[in-house]
XYZ file of C-alpha atoms in Angstrom:
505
model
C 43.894 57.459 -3.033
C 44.884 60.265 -5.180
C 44.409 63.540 -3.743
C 41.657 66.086 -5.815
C 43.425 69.062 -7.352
C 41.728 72.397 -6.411
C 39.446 73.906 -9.530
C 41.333 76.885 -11.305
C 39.495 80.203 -10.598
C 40.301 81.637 -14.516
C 37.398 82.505 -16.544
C 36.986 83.083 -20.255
C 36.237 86.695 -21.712
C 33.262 85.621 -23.614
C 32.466 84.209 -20.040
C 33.266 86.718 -18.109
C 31.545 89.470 -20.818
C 28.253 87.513 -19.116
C 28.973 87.436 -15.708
C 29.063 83.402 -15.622
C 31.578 81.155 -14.333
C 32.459 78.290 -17.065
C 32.627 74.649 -16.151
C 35.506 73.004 -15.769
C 36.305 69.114 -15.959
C 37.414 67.278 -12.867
C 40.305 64.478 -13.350
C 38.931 61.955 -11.000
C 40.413 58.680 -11.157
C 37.476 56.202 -11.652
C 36.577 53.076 -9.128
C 35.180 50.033 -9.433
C 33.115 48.216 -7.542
C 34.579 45.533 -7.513
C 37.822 47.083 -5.963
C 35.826 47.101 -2.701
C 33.354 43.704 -3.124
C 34.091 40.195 -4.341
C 31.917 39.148 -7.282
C 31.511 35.689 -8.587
C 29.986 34.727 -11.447
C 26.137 33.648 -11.419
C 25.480 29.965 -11.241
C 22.204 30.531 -13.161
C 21.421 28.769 -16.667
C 19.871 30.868 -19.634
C 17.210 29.379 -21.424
C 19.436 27.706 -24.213
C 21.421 26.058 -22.282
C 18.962 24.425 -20.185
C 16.952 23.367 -23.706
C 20.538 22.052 -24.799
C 20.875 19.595 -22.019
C 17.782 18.783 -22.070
C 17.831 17.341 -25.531
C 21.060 16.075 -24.506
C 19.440 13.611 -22.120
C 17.028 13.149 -24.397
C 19.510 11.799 -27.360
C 21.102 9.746 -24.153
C 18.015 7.984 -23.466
C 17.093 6.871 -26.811
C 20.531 5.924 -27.517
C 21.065 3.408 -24.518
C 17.306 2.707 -24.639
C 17.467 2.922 -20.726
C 13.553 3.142 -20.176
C 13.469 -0.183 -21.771
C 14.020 -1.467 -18.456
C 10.595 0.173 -17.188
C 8.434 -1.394 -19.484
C 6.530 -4.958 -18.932
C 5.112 -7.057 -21.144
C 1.848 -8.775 -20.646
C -0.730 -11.262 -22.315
C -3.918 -9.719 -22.391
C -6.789 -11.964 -23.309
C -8.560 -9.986 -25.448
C -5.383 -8.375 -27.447
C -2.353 -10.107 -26.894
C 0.713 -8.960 -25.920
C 0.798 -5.365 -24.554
C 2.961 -3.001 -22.435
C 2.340 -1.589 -19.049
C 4.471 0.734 -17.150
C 7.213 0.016 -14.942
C 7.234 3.238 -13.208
C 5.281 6.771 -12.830
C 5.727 8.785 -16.449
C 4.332 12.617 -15.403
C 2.659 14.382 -18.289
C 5.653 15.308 -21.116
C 8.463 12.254 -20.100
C 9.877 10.342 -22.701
C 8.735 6.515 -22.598
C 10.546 5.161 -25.303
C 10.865 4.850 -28.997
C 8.872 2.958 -31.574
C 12.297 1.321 -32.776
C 12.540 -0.253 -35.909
C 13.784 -0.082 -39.527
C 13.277 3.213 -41.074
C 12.728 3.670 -44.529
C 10.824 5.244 -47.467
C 7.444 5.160 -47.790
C 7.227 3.403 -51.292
C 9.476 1.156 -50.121
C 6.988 0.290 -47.059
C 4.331 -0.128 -49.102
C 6.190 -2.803 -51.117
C 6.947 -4.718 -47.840
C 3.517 -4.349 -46.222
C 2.214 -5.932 -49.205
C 4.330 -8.754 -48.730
C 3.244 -9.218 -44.903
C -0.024 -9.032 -46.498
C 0.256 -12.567 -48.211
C 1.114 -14.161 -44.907
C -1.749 -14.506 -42.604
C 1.186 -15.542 -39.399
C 3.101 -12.447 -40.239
C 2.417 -9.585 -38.150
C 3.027 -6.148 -39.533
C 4.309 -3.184 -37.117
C 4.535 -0.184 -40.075
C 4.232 3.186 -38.758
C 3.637 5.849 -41.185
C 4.669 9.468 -40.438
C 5.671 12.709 -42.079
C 9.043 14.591 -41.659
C 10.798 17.216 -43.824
C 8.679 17.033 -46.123
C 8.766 13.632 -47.058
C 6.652 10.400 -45.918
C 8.870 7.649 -43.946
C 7.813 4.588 -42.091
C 8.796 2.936 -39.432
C 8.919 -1.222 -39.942
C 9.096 -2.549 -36.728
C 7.687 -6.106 -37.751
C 10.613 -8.237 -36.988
C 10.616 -9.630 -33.291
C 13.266 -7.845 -31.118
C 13.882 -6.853 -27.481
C 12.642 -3.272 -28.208
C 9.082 -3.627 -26.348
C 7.465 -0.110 -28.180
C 6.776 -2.285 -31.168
C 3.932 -3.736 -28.687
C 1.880 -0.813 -27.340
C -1.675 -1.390 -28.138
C -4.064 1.495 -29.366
C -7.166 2.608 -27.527
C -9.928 4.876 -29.352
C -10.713 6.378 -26.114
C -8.246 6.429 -23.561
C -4.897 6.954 -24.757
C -1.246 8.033 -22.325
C 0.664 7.953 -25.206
C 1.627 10.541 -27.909
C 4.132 10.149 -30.779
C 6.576 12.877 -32.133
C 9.472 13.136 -34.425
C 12.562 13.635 -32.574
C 15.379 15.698 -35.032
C 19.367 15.952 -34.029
C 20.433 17.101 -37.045
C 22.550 15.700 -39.658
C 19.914 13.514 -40.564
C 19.464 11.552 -37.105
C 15.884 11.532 -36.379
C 13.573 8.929 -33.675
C 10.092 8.441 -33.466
C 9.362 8.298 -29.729
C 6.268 8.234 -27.696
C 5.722 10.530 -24.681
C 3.617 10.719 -21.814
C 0.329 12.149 -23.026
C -0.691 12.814 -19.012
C 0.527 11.105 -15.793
C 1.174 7.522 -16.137
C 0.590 5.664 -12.416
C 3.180 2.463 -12.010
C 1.057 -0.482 -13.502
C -0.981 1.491 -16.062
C -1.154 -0.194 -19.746
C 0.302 2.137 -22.263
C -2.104 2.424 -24.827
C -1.279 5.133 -28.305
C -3.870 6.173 -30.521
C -5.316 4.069 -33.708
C -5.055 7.304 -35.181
C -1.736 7.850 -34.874
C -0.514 3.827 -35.541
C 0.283 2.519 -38.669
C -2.366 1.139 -41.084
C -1.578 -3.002 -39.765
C -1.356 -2.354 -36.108
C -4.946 -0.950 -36.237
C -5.953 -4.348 -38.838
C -4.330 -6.492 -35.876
C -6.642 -5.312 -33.340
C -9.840 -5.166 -35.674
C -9.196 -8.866 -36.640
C -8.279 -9.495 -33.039
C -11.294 -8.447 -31.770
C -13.528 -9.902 -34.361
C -12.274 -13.132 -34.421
C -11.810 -14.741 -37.869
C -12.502 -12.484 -40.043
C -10.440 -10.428 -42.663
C -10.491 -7.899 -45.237
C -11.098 -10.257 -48.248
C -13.684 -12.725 -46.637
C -15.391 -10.458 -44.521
C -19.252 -10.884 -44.330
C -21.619 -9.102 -42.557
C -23.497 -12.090 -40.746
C -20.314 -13.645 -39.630
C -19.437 -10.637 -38.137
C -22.516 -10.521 -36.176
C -22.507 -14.068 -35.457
C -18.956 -13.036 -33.706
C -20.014 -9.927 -32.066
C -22.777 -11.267 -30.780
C -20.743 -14.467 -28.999
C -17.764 -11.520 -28.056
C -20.109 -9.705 -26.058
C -22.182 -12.274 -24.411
C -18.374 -13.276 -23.052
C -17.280 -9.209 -21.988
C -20.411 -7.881 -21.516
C -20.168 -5.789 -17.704
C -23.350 -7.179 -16.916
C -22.139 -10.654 -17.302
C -19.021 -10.028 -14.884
C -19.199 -11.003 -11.158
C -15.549 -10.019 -10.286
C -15.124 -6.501 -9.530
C -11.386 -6.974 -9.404
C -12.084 -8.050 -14.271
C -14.979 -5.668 -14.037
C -12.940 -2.694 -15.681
C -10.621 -5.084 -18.158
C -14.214 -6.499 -19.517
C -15.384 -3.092 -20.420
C -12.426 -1.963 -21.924
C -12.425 -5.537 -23.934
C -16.574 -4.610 -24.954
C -15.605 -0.902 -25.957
C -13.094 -2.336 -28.131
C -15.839 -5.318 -29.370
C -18.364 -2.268 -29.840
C -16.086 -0.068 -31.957
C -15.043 -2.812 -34.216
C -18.335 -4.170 -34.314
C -19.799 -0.061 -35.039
C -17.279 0.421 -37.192
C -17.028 -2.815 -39.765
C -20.992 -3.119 -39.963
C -21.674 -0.012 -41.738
C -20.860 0.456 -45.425
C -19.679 4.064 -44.890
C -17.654 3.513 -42.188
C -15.959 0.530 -43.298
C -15.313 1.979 -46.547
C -13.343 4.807 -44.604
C -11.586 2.118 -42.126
C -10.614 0.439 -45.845
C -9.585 3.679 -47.142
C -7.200 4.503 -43.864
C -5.745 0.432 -43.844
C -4.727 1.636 -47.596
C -3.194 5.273 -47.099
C -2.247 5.585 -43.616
C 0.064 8.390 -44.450
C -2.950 10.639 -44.748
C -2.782 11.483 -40.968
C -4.861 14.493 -41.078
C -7.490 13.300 -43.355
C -8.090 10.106 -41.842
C -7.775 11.732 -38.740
C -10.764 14.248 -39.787
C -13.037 11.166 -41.052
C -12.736 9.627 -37.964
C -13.915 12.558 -35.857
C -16.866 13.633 -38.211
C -17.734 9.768 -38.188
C -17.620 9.891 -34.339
C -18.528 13.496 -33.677
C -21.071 14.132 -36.490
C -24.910 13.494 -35.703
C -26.311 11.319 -37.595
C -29.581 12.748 -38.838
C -31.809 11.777 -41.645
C -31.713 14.081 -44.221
C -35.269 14.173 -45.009
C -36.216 14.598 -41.392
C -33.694 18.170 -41.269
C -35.711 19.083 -44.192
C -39.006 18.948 -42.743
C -38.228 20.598 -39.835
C -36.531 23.333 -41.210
C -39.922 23.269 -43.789
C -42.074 23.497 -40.949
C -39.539 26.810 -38.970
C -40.054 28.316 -42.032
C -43.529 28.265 -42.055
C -44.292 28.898 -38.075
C -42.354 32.250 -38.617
C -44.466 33.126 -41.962
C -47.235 32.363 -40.334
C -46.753 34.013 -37.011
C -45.204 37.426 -39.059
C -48.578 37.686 -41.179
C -50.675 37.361 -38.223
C -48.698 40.229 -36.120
C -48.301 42.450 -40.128
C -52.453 42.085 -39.684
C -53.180 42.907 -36.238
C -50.781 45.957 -36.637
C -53.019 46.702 -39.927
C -56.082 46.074 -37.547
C -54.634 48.568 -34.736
C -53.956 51.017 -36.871
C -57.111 51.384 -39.037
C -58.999 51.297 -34.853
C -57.290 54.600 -34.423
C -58.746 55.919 -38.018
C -62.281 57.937 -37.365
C -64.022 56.598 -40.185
C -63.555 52.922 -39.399
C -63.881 53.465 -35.627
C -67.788 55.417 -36.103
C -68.556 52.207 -38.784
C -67.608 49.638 -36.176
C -69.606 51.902 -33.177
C -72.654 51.531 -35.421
C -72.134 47.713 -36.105
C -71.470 47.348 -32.010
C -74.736 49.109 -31.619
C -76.980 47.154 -33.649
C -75.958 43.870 -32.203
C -76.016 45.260 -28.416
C -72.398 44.223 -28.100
C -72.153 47.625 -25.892
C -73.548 50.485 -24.168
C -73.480 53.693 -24.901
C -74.652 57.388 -22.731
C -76.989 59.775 -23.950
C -73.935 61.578 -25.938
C -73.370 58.044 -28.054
C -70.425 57.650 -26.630
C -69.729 54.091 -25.581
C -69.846 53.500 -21.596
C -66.397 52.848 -20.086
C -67.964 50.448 -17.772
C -69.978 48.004 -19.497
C -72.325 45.927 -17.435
C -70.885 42.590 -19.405
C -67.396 43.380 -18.401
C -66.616 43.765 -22.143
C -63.724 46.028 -23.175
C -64.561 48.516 -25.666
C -61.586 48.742 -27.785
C -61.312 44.908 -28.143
C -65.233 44.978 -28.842
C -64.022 47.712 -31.652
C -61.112 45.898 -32.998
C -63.129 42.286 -33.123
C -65.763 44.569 -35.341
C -63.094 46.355 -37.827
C -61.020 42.747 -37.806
C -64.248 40.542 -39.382
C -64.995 43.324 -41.893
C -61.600 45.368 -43.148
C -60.299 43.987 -46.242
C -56.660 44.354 -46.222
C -54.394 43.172 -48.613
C -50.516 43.959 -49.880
C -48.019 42.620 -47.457
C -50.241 43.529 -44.129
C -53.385 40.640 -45.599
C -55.240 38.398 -42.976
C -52.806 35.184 -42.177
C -53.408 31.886 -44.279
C -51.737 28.737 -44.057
C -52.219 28.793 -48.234
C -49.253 31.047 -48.238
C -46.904 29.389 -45.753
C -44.043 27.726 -47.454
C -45.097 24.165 -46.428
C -48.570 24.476 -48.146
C -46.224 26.015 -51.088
C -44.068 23.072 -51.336
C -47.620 20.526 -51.360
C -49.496 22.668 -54.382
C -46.285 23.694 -55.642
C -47.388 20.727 -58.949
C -50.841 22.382 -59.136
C -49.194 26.180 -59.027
C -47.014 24.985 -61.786
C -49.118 23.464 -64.097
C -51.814 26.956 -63.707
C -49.069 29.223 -64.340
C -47.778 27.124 -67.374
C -50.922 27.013 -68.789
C -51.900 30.568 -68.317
C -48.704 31.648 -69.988
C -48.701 29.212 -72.719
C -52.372 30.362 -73.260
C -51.481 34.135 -73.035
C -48.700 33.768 -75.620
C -50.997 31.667 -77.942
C -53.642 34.595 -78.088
C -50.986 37.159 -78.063
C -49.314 35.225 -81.140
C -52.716 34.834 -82.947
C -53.957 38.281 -81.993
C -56.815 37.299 -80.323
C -58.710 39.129 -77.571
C -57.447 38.614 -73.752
C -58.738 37.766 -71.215
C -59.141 39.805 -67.790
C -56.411 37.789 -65.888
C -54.327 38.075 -69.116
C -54.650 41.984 -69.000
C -54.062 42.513 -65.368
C -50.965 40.318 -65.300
C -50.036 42.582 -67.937
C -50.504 45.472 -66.497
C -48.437 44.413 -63.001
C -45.523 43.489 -65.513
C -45.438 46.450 -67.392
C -45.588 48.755 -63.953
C -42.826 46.297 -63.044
C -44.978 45.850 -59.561
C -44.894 42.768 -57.452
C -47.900 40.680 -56.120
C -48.202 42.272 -53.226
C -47.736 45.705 -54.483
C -50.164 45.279 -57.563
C -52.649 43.580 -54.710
C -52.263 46.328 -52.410
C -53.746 48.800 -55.113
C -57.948 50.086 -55.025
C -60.054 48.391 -57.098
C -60.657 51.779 -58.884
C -57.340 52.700 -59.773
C -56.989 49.255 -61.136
C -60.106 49.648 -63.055
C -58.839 52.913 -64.228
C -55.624 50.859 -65.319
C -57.987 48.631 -67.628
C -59.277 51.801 -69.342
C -56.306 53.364 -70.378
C -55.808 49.841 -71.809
C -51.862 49.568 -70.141
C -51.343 46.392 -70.403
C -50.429 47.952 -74.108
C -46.830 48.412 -73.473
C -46.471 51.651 -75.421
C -49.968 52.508 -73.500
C -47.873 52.188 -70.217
C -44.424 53.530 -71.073
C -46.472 56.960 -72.118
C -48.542 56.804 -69.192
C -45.646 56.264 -66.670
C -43.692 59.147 -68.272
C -46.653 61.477 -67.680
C -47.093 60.574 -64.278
C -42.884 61.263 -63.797
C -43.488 64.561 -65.456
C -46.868 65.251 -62.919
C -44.559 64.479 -59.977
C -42.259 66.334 -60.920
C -44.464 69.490 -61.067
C -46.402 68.394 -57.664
C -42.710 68.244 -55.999
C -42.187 71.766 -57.441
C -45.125 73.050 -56.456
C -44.843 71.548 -52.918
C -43.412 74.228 -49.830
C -40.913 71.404 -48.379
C -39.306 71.871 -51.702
C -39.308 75.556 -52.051
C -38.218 75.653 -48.524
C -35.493 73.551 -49.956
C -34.562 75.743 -53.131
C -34.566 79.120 -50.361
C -31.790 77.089 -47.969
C -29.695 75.987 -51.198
C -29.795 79.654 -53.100
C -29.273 81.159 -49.392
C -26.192 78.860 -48.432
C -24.386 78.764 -51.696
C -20.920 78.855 -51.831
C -20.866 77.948 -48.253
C -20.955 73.934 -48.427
C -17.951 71.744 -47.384
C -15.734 70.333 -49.623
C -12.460 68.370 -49.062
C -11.086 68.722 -52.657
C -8.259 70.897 -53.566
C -9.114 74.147 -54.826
């Protein structure tokens, strides 16, 4: 190694001037550490490039269609020819691809009208969505590609389906493991996610002899009925069918739930004929499945009658608050002593107090309440409780409340019109309009200011416009007049100049 020369011991006259040593730089000769260790490079993949080979393999296997060999075709009695697996799929694996002829989806339309015609034709036509545009997959000619033969299952599907993109306008439609597939297992997709035929080929399968343009209902339940006499679980004495026959009479069921309905059927109709609206058909389905199905008239009474318990329960707790308070008020509390004495309802000492003990075990201040509840007259919003003015009873004399108010404002605009004399009724409605007060309010008010009302004659409306501006003007002066005011004025005049403000001066 290269030897270290020593430091020079010169300084600098500014340095020196301070009494500090300056700093000189070292020429070391730098090492690395790998002069000393061997380093090889790491073994470890980044993220990328593991993503790259997988896709890689991916491409592989749905170019030599090697998982073709896994898959076994079967008869099934109830829905033909089917696929189960050859081997264990865990969740995510690629099974295989739903191989066929893709092309446009006007041009799949055309041809599935075609297969229409032809009752022996089978039609494989999966519909999808990819960049934007709508393609189909027409896998209706026989070949040795066995994804063309997955059957759907409403309920218990393994299989998903995605869009597989390479690029340069190389894309597959392949299905993959929706959860773990055992060895054995039937593959089953969703109808959801099929193409608008497959789904017909089951339906028809499964209710035997009957298609879109003769379809009846009682033939259809002539055939459901003989479908699940034969699959019904009940009927099945083999454990070893037991679980094929109620797959077979949840697949009966559905068809049978699903073609007997108008509604439904007209949304099966409208999927057979658009199948390219995934996501709306997909929706129907769900709120079809998922959606309680609840007379309308039956949610309408019962919310009627929630309404109505809470009215009724809130006016009865408004009035017992009304009651409480008006037991704690002198006046009412010595008029409802003198009522509890004359009927001997309790017993009182020599002061005329009323015992705390009573010899009858009554309590006093219920005693007192019972009294000022049978004989207080409240009304306004805090009124005794009546079913009258629940919203149910509302809704039942709602005719008879409409034809009394139509009458009494047809007759009030008649006499107003001919200038005839009112009536009371048409004078105090008059008078709540022109205060601009509501029912409650206007009820709410003593029987001697109202009568008061009546002789100033407001239910003029020049009458009340004058009479409203004099009592603005009266509490104006009463607020002026009043100490919490003046109080007010004092802190204002003695804290001006001092308030906060975050404007610019």
């Amino acid at each position: 190694m290269t030897r270290l020369a020593d430091p020079p011991a010169t300084m600098t006259t500014k340095a020196a001037s301070k009494g500090k040593q300056k700093k000189v730089k070292k020429d070391v000769e730098s090492m690395k550490l790998t002069d000393f260790y061997h380093v090889r490079r790491s073994a470890r993949k980044t993220g990328k490039e593991i993503e790259a080979e997988v896709r890689l393999d991916l491409r592989r296997k749905i170019e030599t269609c090697e998982n073709e060999t896994d898959l076994i075709i079967e008869d099934f009695e109830a829905k033909g020819r089917g696929i189960r697996a050859g081997k264990k799929f865990e969740k995510g694996d690629f099974v295989c691809e739903y191989k066929g002829e893709i092309i446009k989806f006007v041009k799949a339309r055309e041809r599935e009208a075609n297969y229409s015609k032809d009752p022996k034709v089978g039609s494989y036509m999966y519909y999808f969505q990819h960049n934007n545009a709508k393609w189909c997959v027409d896998a209706t000619e026989e070949s040795r590609f066995k994804g063309r033969l997955i059957n759907h299952s409403f309920y218990s599907p393994n299989l998903k389906t995605k869009v597989v993109d390479f690029g340069d306008n190389c894309f597959y439609l392949c299905l993959f493991a929706l959860r773990d597939i055992e060895e054995g297992e039937e593959l089953l997709v969703s109808a959801l996610l099929q193409g608008s035929t497959v789904a017909m080929k089951t339906a028809t399968m499964v209710v035997i002899g009957i298609s879109r343009d003769e379809f009846s209902k009682s033939e259809l339940s002539k055939l459901y009925r003989k479908l699940a006499r034969q699959f019904h679980p009940d009927r099945i004495r083999d454990k070893e069918k037991l679980a094929e026959a109620e797959e077979k009479f949840r697949l009966v069921t559905t068809a049978y739930e699903t073609l007997k309905d108008d509604e439904t059927r007209g949304y099966y109709d409208y999927y057979l004929d658009h199948p390219e609206e995934r996501y709306y058909n997909y929706y129907q389905y769900y709120r079809m499945r998922a959606a309680p199905k609840v007379d309308v008239r039956l949610v309408i009474f019962v919310t009627v009658m929630v309404i109505s318990i809470v009215q009724y329960v809130s006016a009865k707790q408004k009035f017992s608050e009304a009651v409480s308070y008006a037991a704690t008020q002198v006046k009412f509390r010595n008029v409802a002593m003198d009522v509890a004495r004359e009927r001997n309802l309790l017993e009182f000492d020599e002061k005329g107090k009323p015992k705390k003990k009573q010899k009858n075990g009554a309590d006093v201040e219920k005693v007192i309440q019972s009294i000022i509840e049978e004989n207080i007259n409240v009304s306004g919003g805090y009124k005794r409780a009546s079913l009258l003015d629940t919203f149910a009873v509302q809704i039942i004399i709602f005719p008879k409340t409409l034809t009394e108010f139509l009458i009494q404002r047809g007759s009030l605009a008649y006499r107003q019109l001919m200038n005839k004399d009112l009536t009371h009724d048409d004078k105090l409605f008059l008078i709540k309009k022109n205060m601009g007060l509501s029912a409650a309010q206007f009820g709410a008010l003593d029987e001697g200011e109202v009568e008061d009302f009546l002789a100033m004659e407001l239910w003029k409306k020049d009458l009340c416009e004058e009479y409203k501006k004099k009592k603005e003007v009266e509490e104006k002066e009463k607020l002026m007049n009043s100490g919490r005011y003046k109080q007010y004025k004092r802190y204002m005049k003695r804290n001006a100049g001092n308030t906060i403000s975050f404007l610019e001066d």
